[in-house]
Amino acid sequence: MPPLDHAVCYRALAARDARFDGQFIAGVRTTGIYCRPSCPATTPRPHNVDFFPTAAAAHEAGLRACKRCQPDAVPGNPDWNRRDDLAARAMRLILDGVVEREGVPGLASRLGYSSRHLVRVLQGELGAGPLALARAHRAESARALLAGTDLPVADVAFAAGFASLRQFNDTIQEVYGLTPTALRGLARSGRHGVRATPGAAAAGGATAVSVRLAARAPFDGAGLVRYVADHAISGVEEVDDGAVRRWIPLPHGPALVRVRLDAERPGVVCSAELAAIADLAPLVARIRRWFDLDADAAAIDEALGRDALLGPLVSAQPGIRIPGAVDAAETLLRTIVGQQISLPAARTVLGRLAADLDALAAHEPRAGLRAFPDAAAIAEHGHSVLRGPARRVATIIGVAEELASGRLAIDVGMPAAELRARLEALPGIGPWTAGYVAMRVLGAPDILLADDLVLLRSLRAAGAAGTTREAHALGERWAPWRSYATLHLWRSAPPAATGAREDGARTAHRRRERA
């Protein structure tokens, strides 16, 4: 990460520019506190301010969080998706709770480096090592739990990942300058932009929470919900009145989740019944990726809006978001099922697959929905329930076997190029599938699906490009936001043709994917 430019950051702080909230932290030496850039407090003098890339770095410098602006209650740093280096990949895994579950050695192993090298890189680039970064994230999770549940303070401490109640109390006092009880009252006051609200009691020993998650404006949440609705599997996902409901796999068990758009401000409200309260942090991380809440939409729209072709599309639909993935294996398997058939046909096949595998396992839908089948179930029973060309069925079962055995491991800590290379090495998976999965699983912002039929249809209608090669060359000018350009072109595509030209293009595309 390049060092923060003091003059640029100070201008954002002086302007109280909310677009920079979450992208850096302003630490004030004279008060000993750190704030978000949009904090309404009196702007300090330039020589009294230091800027930090993370809250953990501010903690390491001996600063505590501002009680007025609550700098942890903001969208996350878009750099963690925009960048693909070691520090960014480590942050994606830390936010998913890997340090709490596997420790620093487990984090380093996932990233393919030694613990010592990882600590050195994070300390140098982010101002704090993995333990300090995880500690800051635990403090933020504890704040959400204090606000969003009626759990006793002691239960919150252990649910957030702290080793002892004393460690929890000391950390909360150090970070927020408050006792946990006082922080609960402040977080529930409703005076701040993002907060958790108490959830209702859940059945079956689950813990109910409701968390409000902010996004940077502009936020095309309605378009993303429509995308989910268009791809929803009957019996697995339910989209009703602008809200999405489904089961999401988490480290301690599946959670029943309902996500609706926030009517008061850009963002979403997520209500969930958790198998274990310790799953709150990974749930929040996955919802943020699912709805691309941390994207710097203003910067993306400004860059793409200057383009002659995309400018009108951006003006018509500002704040477009990448539909992320709540589970990497599920996204990969769903994509493979649908890569050679139409979207309605894929939804039918996937719905039948989920129902048939549930019936084989004698599982009954819970709360009216069933979970998407895991890779092990598809690998074991796929031959008896999947229909269609033998080659496609073999591809689906082969990938499920690779996932179930652990030979193919996919997580948000992977570089996009590595993920694409691993997938393309598997029989039956081509560049389109690998690129689409990387875009959705990693939130990778710079992937242009140049051979996508819908994208090419949109470009042909605009007279901009007619072939994959021409589309690829055209897309060079949209870097580093080619994923968002792809979404705009999908959204603006005219209806599909029924003539030989479209059929020929589809046939050629299928041959490439099977190669």
Coordinates of C-alpha atoms in Angstrom, one line a residue:
M1 CA 0.0 0.0 0.0
P2 CA 1.5 3.4 -0.9
P3 CA 1.9 5.7 2.1
L4 CA -1.1 8.0 2.8
D5 CA -0.7 11.5 1.4
H6 CA -1.0 13.8 4.4
A7 CA -2.2 16.8 2.3
V8 CA -4.8 14.8 0.4
C9 CA -6.1 13.1 3.6
Y10 CA -6.3 16.5 5.4
R11 CA -8.3 18.0 2.6
A12 CA -10.8 15.2 2.9
L13 CA -10.9 15.6 6.7
A14 CA -11.4 19.4 6.5
A15 CA -14.2 18.9 4.0
R16 CA -15.8 16.2 6.2
D17 CA -16.0 14.1 3.1
A18 CA -17.9 10.9 3.9
R19 CA -16.7 9.2 0.7
F20 CA -13.4 8.6 2.5
D21 CA -15.0 7.0 5.6
G22 CA -13.4 3.6 6.1
Q23 CA -10.5 4.3 3.7
F24 CA -8.3 5.9 6.3
I25 CA -8.3 6.9 9.9
A26 CA -7.5 10.4 11.3
G27 CA -5.6 10.4 14.6
V28 CA -5.4 13.6 16.6
R29 CA -2.3 13.9 18.8
T30 CA -3.7 16.6 21.1
T31 CA -6.8 14.6 22.1
G32 CA -5.5 11.1 21.8
I33 CA -8.5 10.0 19.7
Y34 CA -9.0 8.8 16.1
C35 CA -11.9 9.7 13.9
R36 CA -13.5 9.0 10.5
P37 CA -12.9 11.7 7.9
S38 CA -16.5 12.9 8.1
C39 CA -16.4 13.5 11.9
P40 CA -18.4 16.6 12.7
A41 CA -15.9 17.7 15.4
T42 CA -13.8 20.8 14.9
T43 CA -11.1 20.1 12.4
P44 CA -7.7 19.9 14.1
R45 CA -4.6 21.8 12.8
P46 CA -2.7 19.9 10.1
H47 CA 0.4 19.4 12.3
N48 CA -1.7 17.8 15.0
V49 CA -3.1 15.0 12.8
D50 CA -1.6 11.7 11.7
F51 CA -3.3 9.4 9.2
F52 CA -3.5 5.6 9.5
P53 CA -4.6 2.9 7.0
T54 CA -6.4 0.9 9.7
A55 CA -8.0 1.3 13.1
A56 CA -5.5 -1.2 14.4
A57 CA -2.6 1.0 13.4
A58 CA -4.3 3.9 15.3
H59 CA -4.7 1.6 18.4
E60 CA -1.0 0.7 18.1
A61 CA -0.2 4.4 18.2
G62 CA -2.1 4.7 21.5
L63 CA -5.2 6.3 20.2
R64 CA -8.9 5.5 21.1
A65 CA -12.0 5.7 19.0
C66 CA -14.0 8.9 18.9
K67 CA -17.3 8.5 20.8
R68 CA -19.0 11.1 18.6
C69 CA -18.4 9.7 15.1
Q70 CA -17.7 6.0 16.0
P71 CA -15.2 5.4 13.2
D72 CA -15.8 1.6 13.2
A73 CA -19.4 2.2 12.1
V74 CA -18.6 2.8 8.4
P75 CA -18.3 0.8 5.2
G76 CA -15.1 -1.1 5.0
N77 CA -12.0 -0.2 3.0
P78 CA -12.5 -0.9 -0.7
D79 CA -8.8 -1.5 -1.1
W80 CA -9.2 -5.0 0.3
N81 CA -11.2 -6.0 -2.8
R82 CA -9.5 -3.6 -5.3
R83 CA -6.0 -4.9 -4.4
D84 CA -4.8 -8.4 -4.9
D85 CA -1.5 -8.3 -3.0
L86 CA -0.6 -10.2 0.3
A87 CA -1.8 -7.5 2.6
A88 CA -5.2 -7.1 1.0
R89 CA -5.8 -10.9 0.8
A90 CA -4.8 -11.2 4.5
M91 CA -7.3 -8.5 5.4
R92 CA -10.1 -10.4 3.6
L93 CA -9.4 -13.5 5.6
I94 CA -8.9 -11.6 8.9
L95 CA -12.4 -10.0 8.4
D96 CA -13.8 -13.5 7.8
G97 CA -12.5 -14.5 11.3
V98 CA -9.7 -16.8 10.2
V99 CA -7.3 -15.6 13.0
E100 CA -9.9 -16.4 15.7
R101 CA -10.5 -19.9 14.2
E102 CA -7.0 -20.9 13.0
G103 CA -4.6 -18.4 14.6
V104 CA -1.8 -16.5 12.8
P105 CA -0.1 -19.8 11.6
G106 CA -3.4 -20.8 9.9
L107 CA -3.7 -17.4 8.3
A108 CA -0.2 -17.6 7.0
S109 CA -0.6 -21.1 5.7
R110 CA -3.7 -20.2 3.7
L111 CA -1.7 -17.3 2.1
G112 CA 1.3 -19.5 1.4
Y113 CA 3.8 -17.6 3.5
S114 CA 5.6 -18.0 6.8
S115 CA 4.1 -16.3 9.9
R116 CA 7.2 -14.1 10.2
H117 CA 7.0 -12.8 6.7
L118 CA 3.3 -12.2 7.0
V119 CA 3.8 -10.2 10.2
R120 CA 6.5 -8.1 8.6
V121 CA 4.4 -7.3 5.5
L122 CA 1.3 -6.3 7.5
Q123 CA 3.3 -4.3 10.0
G124 CA 5.0 -2.4 7.2
E125 CA 2.0 -1.8 5.0
L126 CA -0.9 -1.6 7.4
G127 CA 0.8 -0.3 10.6
A128 CA -0.2 -3.4 12.6
G129 CA 0.4 -7.1 12.6
P130 CA -2.2 -9.8 12.2
L131 CA -2.9 -10.1 15.9
A132 CA -3.5 -6.4 16.3
L133 CA -5.7 -6.3 13.2
A134 CA -7.7 -9.3 14.5
R135 CA -8.0 -7.6 17.9
A136 CA -9.4 -4.4 16.3
H137 CA -11.9 -6.5 14.4
R138 CA -12.9 -8.4 17.6
A139 CA -13.6 -5.0 19.2
E140 CA -15.8 -4.0 16.3
S141 CA -17.6 -7.4 16.5
A142 CA -18.1 -6.9 20.2
R143 CA -19.6 -3.5 19.6
A144 CA -22.1 -5.0 17.2
L145 CA -23.0 -7.8 19.6
L146 CA -23.5 -5.3 22.5
A147 CA -25.9 -3.3 20.3
G148 CA -27.6 -6.2 18.4
T149 CA -28.3 -8.7 21.1
D150 CA -29.3 -8.9 24.7
L151 CA -26.5 -11.3 25.6
P152 CA -24.8 -10.8 28.9
V153 CA -21.5 -8.9 28.6
A154 CA -19.5 -12.0 29.5
D155 CA -21.1 -14.0 26.7
V156 CA -20.4 -11.2 24.3
A157 CA -16.7 -11.3 25.3
F158 CA -16.3 -14.9 24.4
A159 CA -18.6 -14.8 21.3
A160 CA -16.4 -12.0 19.9
G161 CA -13.3 -14.1 20.2
F162 CA -11.7 -12.7 23.4
A163 CA -9.8 -15.2 25.5
S164 CA -11.0 -13.8 28.9
L165 CA -13.4 -11.3 30.3
R166 CA -10.6 -9.2 31.6
Q167 CA -9.0 -9.0 28.1
F168 CA -12.4 -8.0 26.7
N169 CA -13.0 -5.3 29.3
D170 CA -9.4 -3.9 28.9
T171 CA -9.7 -3.8 25.1
I172 CA -13.1 -2.1 25.0
Q173 CA -11.9 0.5 27.5
E174 CA -8.7 1.1 25.5
V175 CA -10.4 1.3 22.1
Y176 CA -13.6 3.1 23.0
G177 CA -12.8 4.8 26.3
L178 CA -16.0 3.2 27.7
T179 CA -17.1 0.2 29.7
P180 CA -18.9 -2.5 27.7
T181 CA -22.2 -1.5 29.4
A182 CA -21.8 2.2 28.4
L183 CA -20.8 1.2 24.9
R184 CA -24.0 -0.8 24.6
G185 CA -26.0 2.2 25.5
L186 CA -24.1 4.4 23.0
A187 CA -24.3 1.9 20.2
R188 CA -28.1 1.6 20.6
S189 CA -28.7 5.3 20.8
G190 CA -29.4 5.6 17.1
R191 CA -27.3 8.7 16.7
H192 CA -24.7 7.1 14.5
G193 CA -24.8 6.0 10.8
V194 CA -24.5 2.3 11.3
R195 CA -25.6 0.3 14.2
A196 CA -27.0 -3.1 15.2
T197 CA -30.4 -3.4 16.7
P198 CA -31.7 -6.0 19.2
G199 CA -33.1 -9.1 17.5
A200 CA -36.1 -11.2 18.5
A201 CA -35.7 -14.5 20.2
A202 CA -34.9 -17.4 17.8
A203 CA -36.1 -21.0 18.0
G204 CA -34.1 -24.1 18.5
G205 CA -31.3 -22.5 20.6
A206 CA -30.2 -20.1 17.8
T207 CA -29.3 -16.5 18.6
A208 CA -31.2 -13.8 16.7
V209 CA -29.4 -10.6 15.7
S210 CA -30.2 -7.7 13.4
V211 CA -27.4 -5.7 12.0
R212 CA -27.5 -2.5 10.0
L213 CA -24.6 -2.4 7.4
A214 CA -23.7 0.8 5.6
A215 CA -22.7 1.3 2.0
R216 CA -21.1 4.2 0.2
A217 CA -23.5 6.3 -1.9
P218 CA -24.6 5.9 -4.6
F219 CA -25.9 2.3 -3.9
D220 CA -27.9 0.4 -6.5
G221 CA -29.3 -2.1 -3.9
A222 CA -32.5 -2.5 -5.8
G223 CA -30.6 -3.7 -8.9
L224 CA -28.6 -6.2 -6.9
V225 CA -31.8 -7.6 -5.3
R226 CA -33.2 -8.0 -8.8
Y227 CA -30.1 -9.9 -9.9
V228 CA -30.5 -12.3 -6.9
A229 CA -34.2 -12.7 -7.8
D230 CA -33.4 -13.5 -11.4
H231 CA -31.0 -16.2 -10.3
A232 CA -32.9 -17.5 -7.3
I233 CA -33.4 -21.2 -6.9
S234 CA -36.9 -22.3 -5.9
G235 CA -36.9 -23.6 -2.4
V236 CA -33.4 -22.4 -1.7
E237 CA -33.8 -18.6 -2.0
E238 CA -36.8 -16.4 -1.4
V239 CA -37.0 -12.9 -2.7
D240 CA -40.1 -11.0 -1.6
D241 CA -40.8 -7.2 -1.3
G242 CA -37.2 -6.3 -1.8
A243 CA -35.8 -8.7 0.8
V244 CA -33.8 -11.9 0.3
R245 CA -34.1 -14.9 2.6
R246 CA -31.9 -18.0 2.5
W247 CA -29.6 -20.3 4.6
I248 CA -26.0 -19.3 4.6
P249 CA -23.2 -21.8 5.7
L250 CA -21.0 -20.4 8.5
P251 CA -18.1 -21.9 10.5
H252 CA -20.4 -23.2 13.4
G253 CA -23.4 -24.1 11.3
P254 CA -25.9 -22.7 8.8
A255 CA -27.7 -19.4 9.6
L256 CA -31.1 -18.4 8.4
V257 CA -30.6 -14.9 7.0
R258 CA -33.0 -12.2 5.7
V259 CA -31.4 -9.2 4.1
R260 CA -33.5 -6.1 3.1
L261 CA -32.5 -2.8 1.8
D262 CA -32.2 -0.1 4.4
A263 CA -35.0 2.5 3.9
E264 CA -33.2 5.2 5.9
R265 CA -29.7 5.3 4.3
P266 CA -27.6 3.4 1.7
G267 CA -27.0 -0.1 2.9
V268 CA -28.9 -3.2 4.1
V269 CA -30.4 -4.5 7.3
C270 CA -29.5 -8.2 7.9
S271 CA -31.5 -10.3 10.4
A272 CA -30.1 -13.7 11.1
E273 CA -30.6 -16.7 13.4
L274 CA -27.1 -17.9 14.1
A275 CA -26.1 -21.4 15.2
A276 CA -23.4 -19.8 17.3
I277 CA -23.0 -16.1 18.2
A278 CA -19.3 -16.4 17.2
D279 CA -20.5 -16.5 13.6
L280 CA -21.6 -12.9 13.6
A281 CA -18.3 -11.6 12.3
P282 CA -18.0 -14.0 9.4
L283 CA -21.7 -13.4 8.6
V284 CA -21.2 -9.6 8.4
A285 CA -18.1 -10.1 6.2
R286 CA -20.0 -12.3 3.8
I287 CA -23.1 -10.0 3.6
R288 CA -20.8 -7.1 2.9
R289 CA -19.2 -9.1 0.0
W290 CA -22.6 -10.4 -1.2
F291 CA -23.9 -6.8 -1.6
D292 CA -20.5 -5.2 -2.4
L293 CA -21.1 -2.7 0.3
D294 CA -17.5 -1.6 0.6
A295 CA -17.1 -0.5 -3.1
D296 CA -16.1 3.1 -3.7
A297 CA -19.1 3.7 -6.0
A298 CA -18.4 7.4 -6.5
A299 CA -14.9 6.7 -7.8
I300 CA -16.1 3.9 -10.0
D301 CA -18.9 6.0 -11.5
E302 CA -16.6 9.0 -12.0
A303 CA -14.1 6.8 -14.0
L304 CA -16.6 4.9 -16.1
G305 CA -18.9 8.0 -16.5
R306 CA -16.2 9.7 -18.5
D307 CA -16.4 7.0 -21.2
A308 CA -18.4 7.8 -24.3
L309 CA -20.0 4.4 -24.3
L310 CA -20.6 3.8 -20.6
G311 CA -21.3 7.4 -19.6
P312 CA -25.0 7.3 -20.4
L313 CA -25.3 3.9 -18.7
V314 CA -23.7 5.1 -15.5
S315 CA -25.9 8.2 -15.5
A316 CA -29.0 6.0 -15.8
Q317 CA -27.9 3.5 -13.1
P318 CA -25.4 5.0 -10.7
G319 CA -23.9 2.9 -7.9
I320 CA -24.1 -0.5 -9.6
R321 CA -22.6 -3.3 -7.5
I322 CA -21.0 -6.7 -8.1
P323 CA -23.3 -9.5 -6.9
G324 CA -20.9 -11.4 -4.5
A325 CA -21.0 -14.9 -3.2
V326 CA -22.0 -16.1 0.3
D327 CA -20.3 -19.4 -0.3
A328 CA -17.5 -20.0 -2.8
A329 CA -18.2 -23.7 -3.5
E330 CA -21.9 -23.1 -4.1
T331 CA -21.2 -20.2 -6.5
L332 CA -18.7 -22.4 -8.5
L333 CA -21.2 -25.4 -8.7
R334 CA -24.1 -23.1 -9.6
T335 CA -22.1 -21.5 -12.4
I336 CA -21.0 -24.8 -13.9
V337 CA -24.6 -26.1 -13.9
G338 CA -25.7 -23.0 -15.8
Q339 CA -22.7 -22.5 -18.1
Q340 CA -24.2 -24.3 -21.1
I341 CA -28.0 -23.8 -20.6
S342 CA -30.3 -20.9 -20.2
L343 CA -30.9 -19.1 -16.9
P344 CA -34.5 -20.5 -16.4
A345 CA -33.2 -24.0 -17.2
A346 CA -30.3 -23.7 -14.8
R347 CA -32.7 -22.6 -12.0
T348 CA -34.9 -25.6 -12.7
V349 CA -32.0 -28.0 -12.6
L350 CA -30.6 -26.5 -9.4
G351 CA -34.0 -26.5 -7.7
R352 CA -34.5 -30.2 -8.6
L353 CA -30.9 -31.0 -7.5
A354 CA -31.5 -29.4 -4.1
A355 CA -34.9 -31.1 -3.6
D356 CA -33.7 -34.5 -4.7
L357 CA -30.6 -34.5 -2.5
D358 CA -32.7 -33.3 0.5
A359 CA -35.1 -36.2 -0.1
L360 CA -32.2 -38.7 -0.3
A361 CA -30.9 -37.5 3.1
A362 CA -34.4 -37.4 4.5
H363 CA -34.0 -33.7 5.3
E364 CA -37.1 -31.5 5.6
P365 CA -37.0 -27.8 4.6
R366 CA -36.6 -25.6 7.7
A367 CA -38.5 -22.3 7.9
G368 CA -39.8 -23.1 4.4
L369 CA -36.3 -23.2 2.8
R370 CA -33.6 -25.8 2.2
A371 CA -29.9 -25.2 2.2
F372 CA -28.0 -25.5 -1.1
P373 CA -26.4 -29.0 -1.2
D374 CA -22.8 -29.2 -0.2
A375 CA -20.1 -30.5 -2.5
A376 CA -19.8 -33.9 -0.7
A377 CA -23.5 -34.6 -1.3
I378 CA -23.3 -33.7 -5.0
A379 CA -20.2 -35.8 -5.4
E380 CA -21.8 -38.9 -3.8
H381 CA -25.3 -38.7 -5.3
G382 CA -24.8 -36.6 -8.4
H383 CA -24.9 -39.5 -10.8
S384 CA -28.4 -40.6 -9.6
V385 CA -30.0 -37.1 -9.5
L386 CA -28.4 -35.0 -12.3
R387 CA -29.8 -35.1 -15.8
G388 CA -28.4 -33.8 -19.1
P389 CA -25.4 -34.4 -21.3
A390 CA -22.9 -37.0 -19.8
R391 CA -20.0 -34.6 -20.2
R392 CA -21.7 -31.8 -18.3
V393 CA -22.8 -34.2 -15.5
A394 CA -19.2 -35.5 -15.3
T395 CA -17.9 -31.9 -15.0
I396 CA -20.2 -31.1 -12.2
I397 CA -19.5 -34.3 -10.2
G398 CA -15.7 -34.0 -10.9
V399 CA -15.6 -30.4 -9.5
A400 CA -17.8 -31.5 -6.5
E401 CA -15.3 -34.3 -5.8
E402 CA -12.4 -31.9 -5.9
L403 CA -14.1 -29.5 -3.5
A404 CA -15.2 -32.3 -1.1
S405 CA -11.8 -33.8 -0.9
G406 CA -10.0 -30.5 -0.3
R407 CA -7.9 -30.8 -3.4
L408 CA -9.7 -27.7 -4.7
A409 CA -9.8 -25.0 -2.0
I410 CA -11.4 -21.7 -2.8
D411 CA -11.5 -18.7 -0.4
V412 CA -11.3 -15.0 -0.4
G413 CA -7.6 -15.0 0.4
M414 CA -6.7 -16.2 -3.1
P415 CA -5.3 -14.0 -5.9
A416 CA -7.7 -13.7 -8.8
A417 CA -5.1 -15.0 -11.3
E418 CA -4.4 -18.1 -9.2
L419 CA -8.1 -18.8 -8.8
R420 CA -8.7 -18.5 -12.5
A421 CA -5.7 -20.7 -13.3
R422 CA -6.9 -23.4 -10.9
L423 CA -10.4 -23.5 -12.3
E424 CA -9.3 -23.5 -15.9
A425 CA -7.0 -26.5 -15.2
L426 CA -10.2 -28.6 -14.4
P427 CA -11.9 -30.4 -17.3
G428 CA -15.0 -28.7 -18.5
I429 CA -14.2 -25.2 -17.1
G430 CA -13.2 -22.5 -19.5
P431 CA -12.2 -18.8 -19.2
W432 CA -15.8 -17.4 -18.9
T433 CA -16.7 -19.6 -16.0
A434 CA -13.3 -19.0 -14.2
G435 CA -13.6 -15.2 -14.7
Y436 CA -17.2 -15.1 -13.6
V437 CA -16.5 -17.1 -10.4
A438 CA -13.4 -14.9 -9.6
M439 CA -15.5 -11.8 -10.1
R440 CA -18.2 -13.0 -7.7
V441 CA -16.3 -14.9 -5.1
L442 CA -13.4 -12.4 -4.7
G443 CA -15.3 -9.3 -5.6
A444 CA -12.6 -8.7 -8.2
P445 CA -13.3 -5.3 -9.8
D446 CA -11.3 -5.6 -13.0
I447 CA -12.6 -8.7 -14.9
L448 CA -14.2 -8.2 -18.3
L449 CA -16.0 -11.3 -19.6
A450 CA -15.2 -10.4 -23.2
D451 CA -16.6 -13.6 -24.6
D452 CA -20.0 -13.3 -22.8
L453 CA -22.9 -13.5 -25.2
V454 CA -25.0 -10.9 -23.5
L455 CA -22.1 -8.5 -23.2
L456 CA -21.3 -8.9 -26.9
R457 CA -24.9 -8.4 -27.8
S458 CA -24.8 -5.1 -25.9
L459 CA -21.6 -4.0 -27.7
R460 CA -22.9 -5.0 -31.1
A461 CA -26.1 -3.0 -30.5
A462 CA -24.0 0.1 -29.7
G463 CA -21.7 -0.5 -32.7
A464 CA -18.7 -0.7 -30.4
A465 CA -17.4 -4.2 -30.9
G466 CA -18.5 -7.4 -32.6
T467 CA -16.0 -10.0 -31.5
T468 CA -14.4 -11.2 -28.3
R469 CA -11.0 -9.8 -29.4
E470 CA -12.6 -6.4 -30.2
A471 CA -14.4 -6.4 -26.8
H472 CA -11.2 -7.3 -25.0
A473 CA -9.3 -4.4 -26.7
L474 CA -12.2 -2.0 -26.0
G475 CA -12.2 -3.0 -22.3
E476 CA -8.6 -1.9 -21.8
R477 CA -9.9 1.7 -21.3
W478 CA -12.2 0.7 -18.5
A479 CA -9.5 -0.7 -16.2
P480 CA -9.4 -1.1 -13.3
W481 CA -13.2 -1.3 -13.1
R482 CA -14.0 -3.7 -15.9
S483 CA -16.2 -5.9 -13.7
Y484 CA -18.5 -2.9 -13.2
A485 CA -18.4 -2.2 -16.9
T486 CA -19.5 -5.8 -17.6
L487 CA -22.5 -5.3 -15.2
H488 CA -23.5 -2.1 -17.0
L489 CA -23.3 -3.8 -20.4
W490 CA -25.4 -6.7 -19.1
R491 CA -28.0 -4.4 -17.8
S492 CA -28.3 -2.5 -21.0
A493 CA -28.3 -5.4 -23.4
P494 CA -31.2 -5.6 -25.9
P495 CA -33.4 -8.8 -26.0
A496 CA -31.7 -11.9 -27.4
A497 CA -32.0 -12.6 -31.2
T498 CA -33.4 -15.8 -32.4
G499 CA -31.5 -16.1 -35.7
A500 CA -28.6 -18.1 -36.8
R501 CA -26.0 -15.5 -35.7
E502 CA -27.0 -15.8 -32.1
D503 CA -27.3 -19.6 -32.2
G504 CA -23.8 -19.8 -33.8
A505 CA -22.3 -17.5 -31.2
R506 CA -23.8 -19.7 -28.4
T507 CA -22.5 -22.9 -30.0
A508 CA -19.0 -21.4 -30.3
H509 CA -19.2 -20.3 -26.7
R510 CA -20.2 -23.7 -25.4
R511 CA -17.3 -25.3 -27.4
R512 CA -14.8 -23.0 -25.7
E513 CA -16.2 -23.8 -22.3
R514 CA -16.0 -27.6 -22.9
A515 CA -12.4 -27.3 -24.3

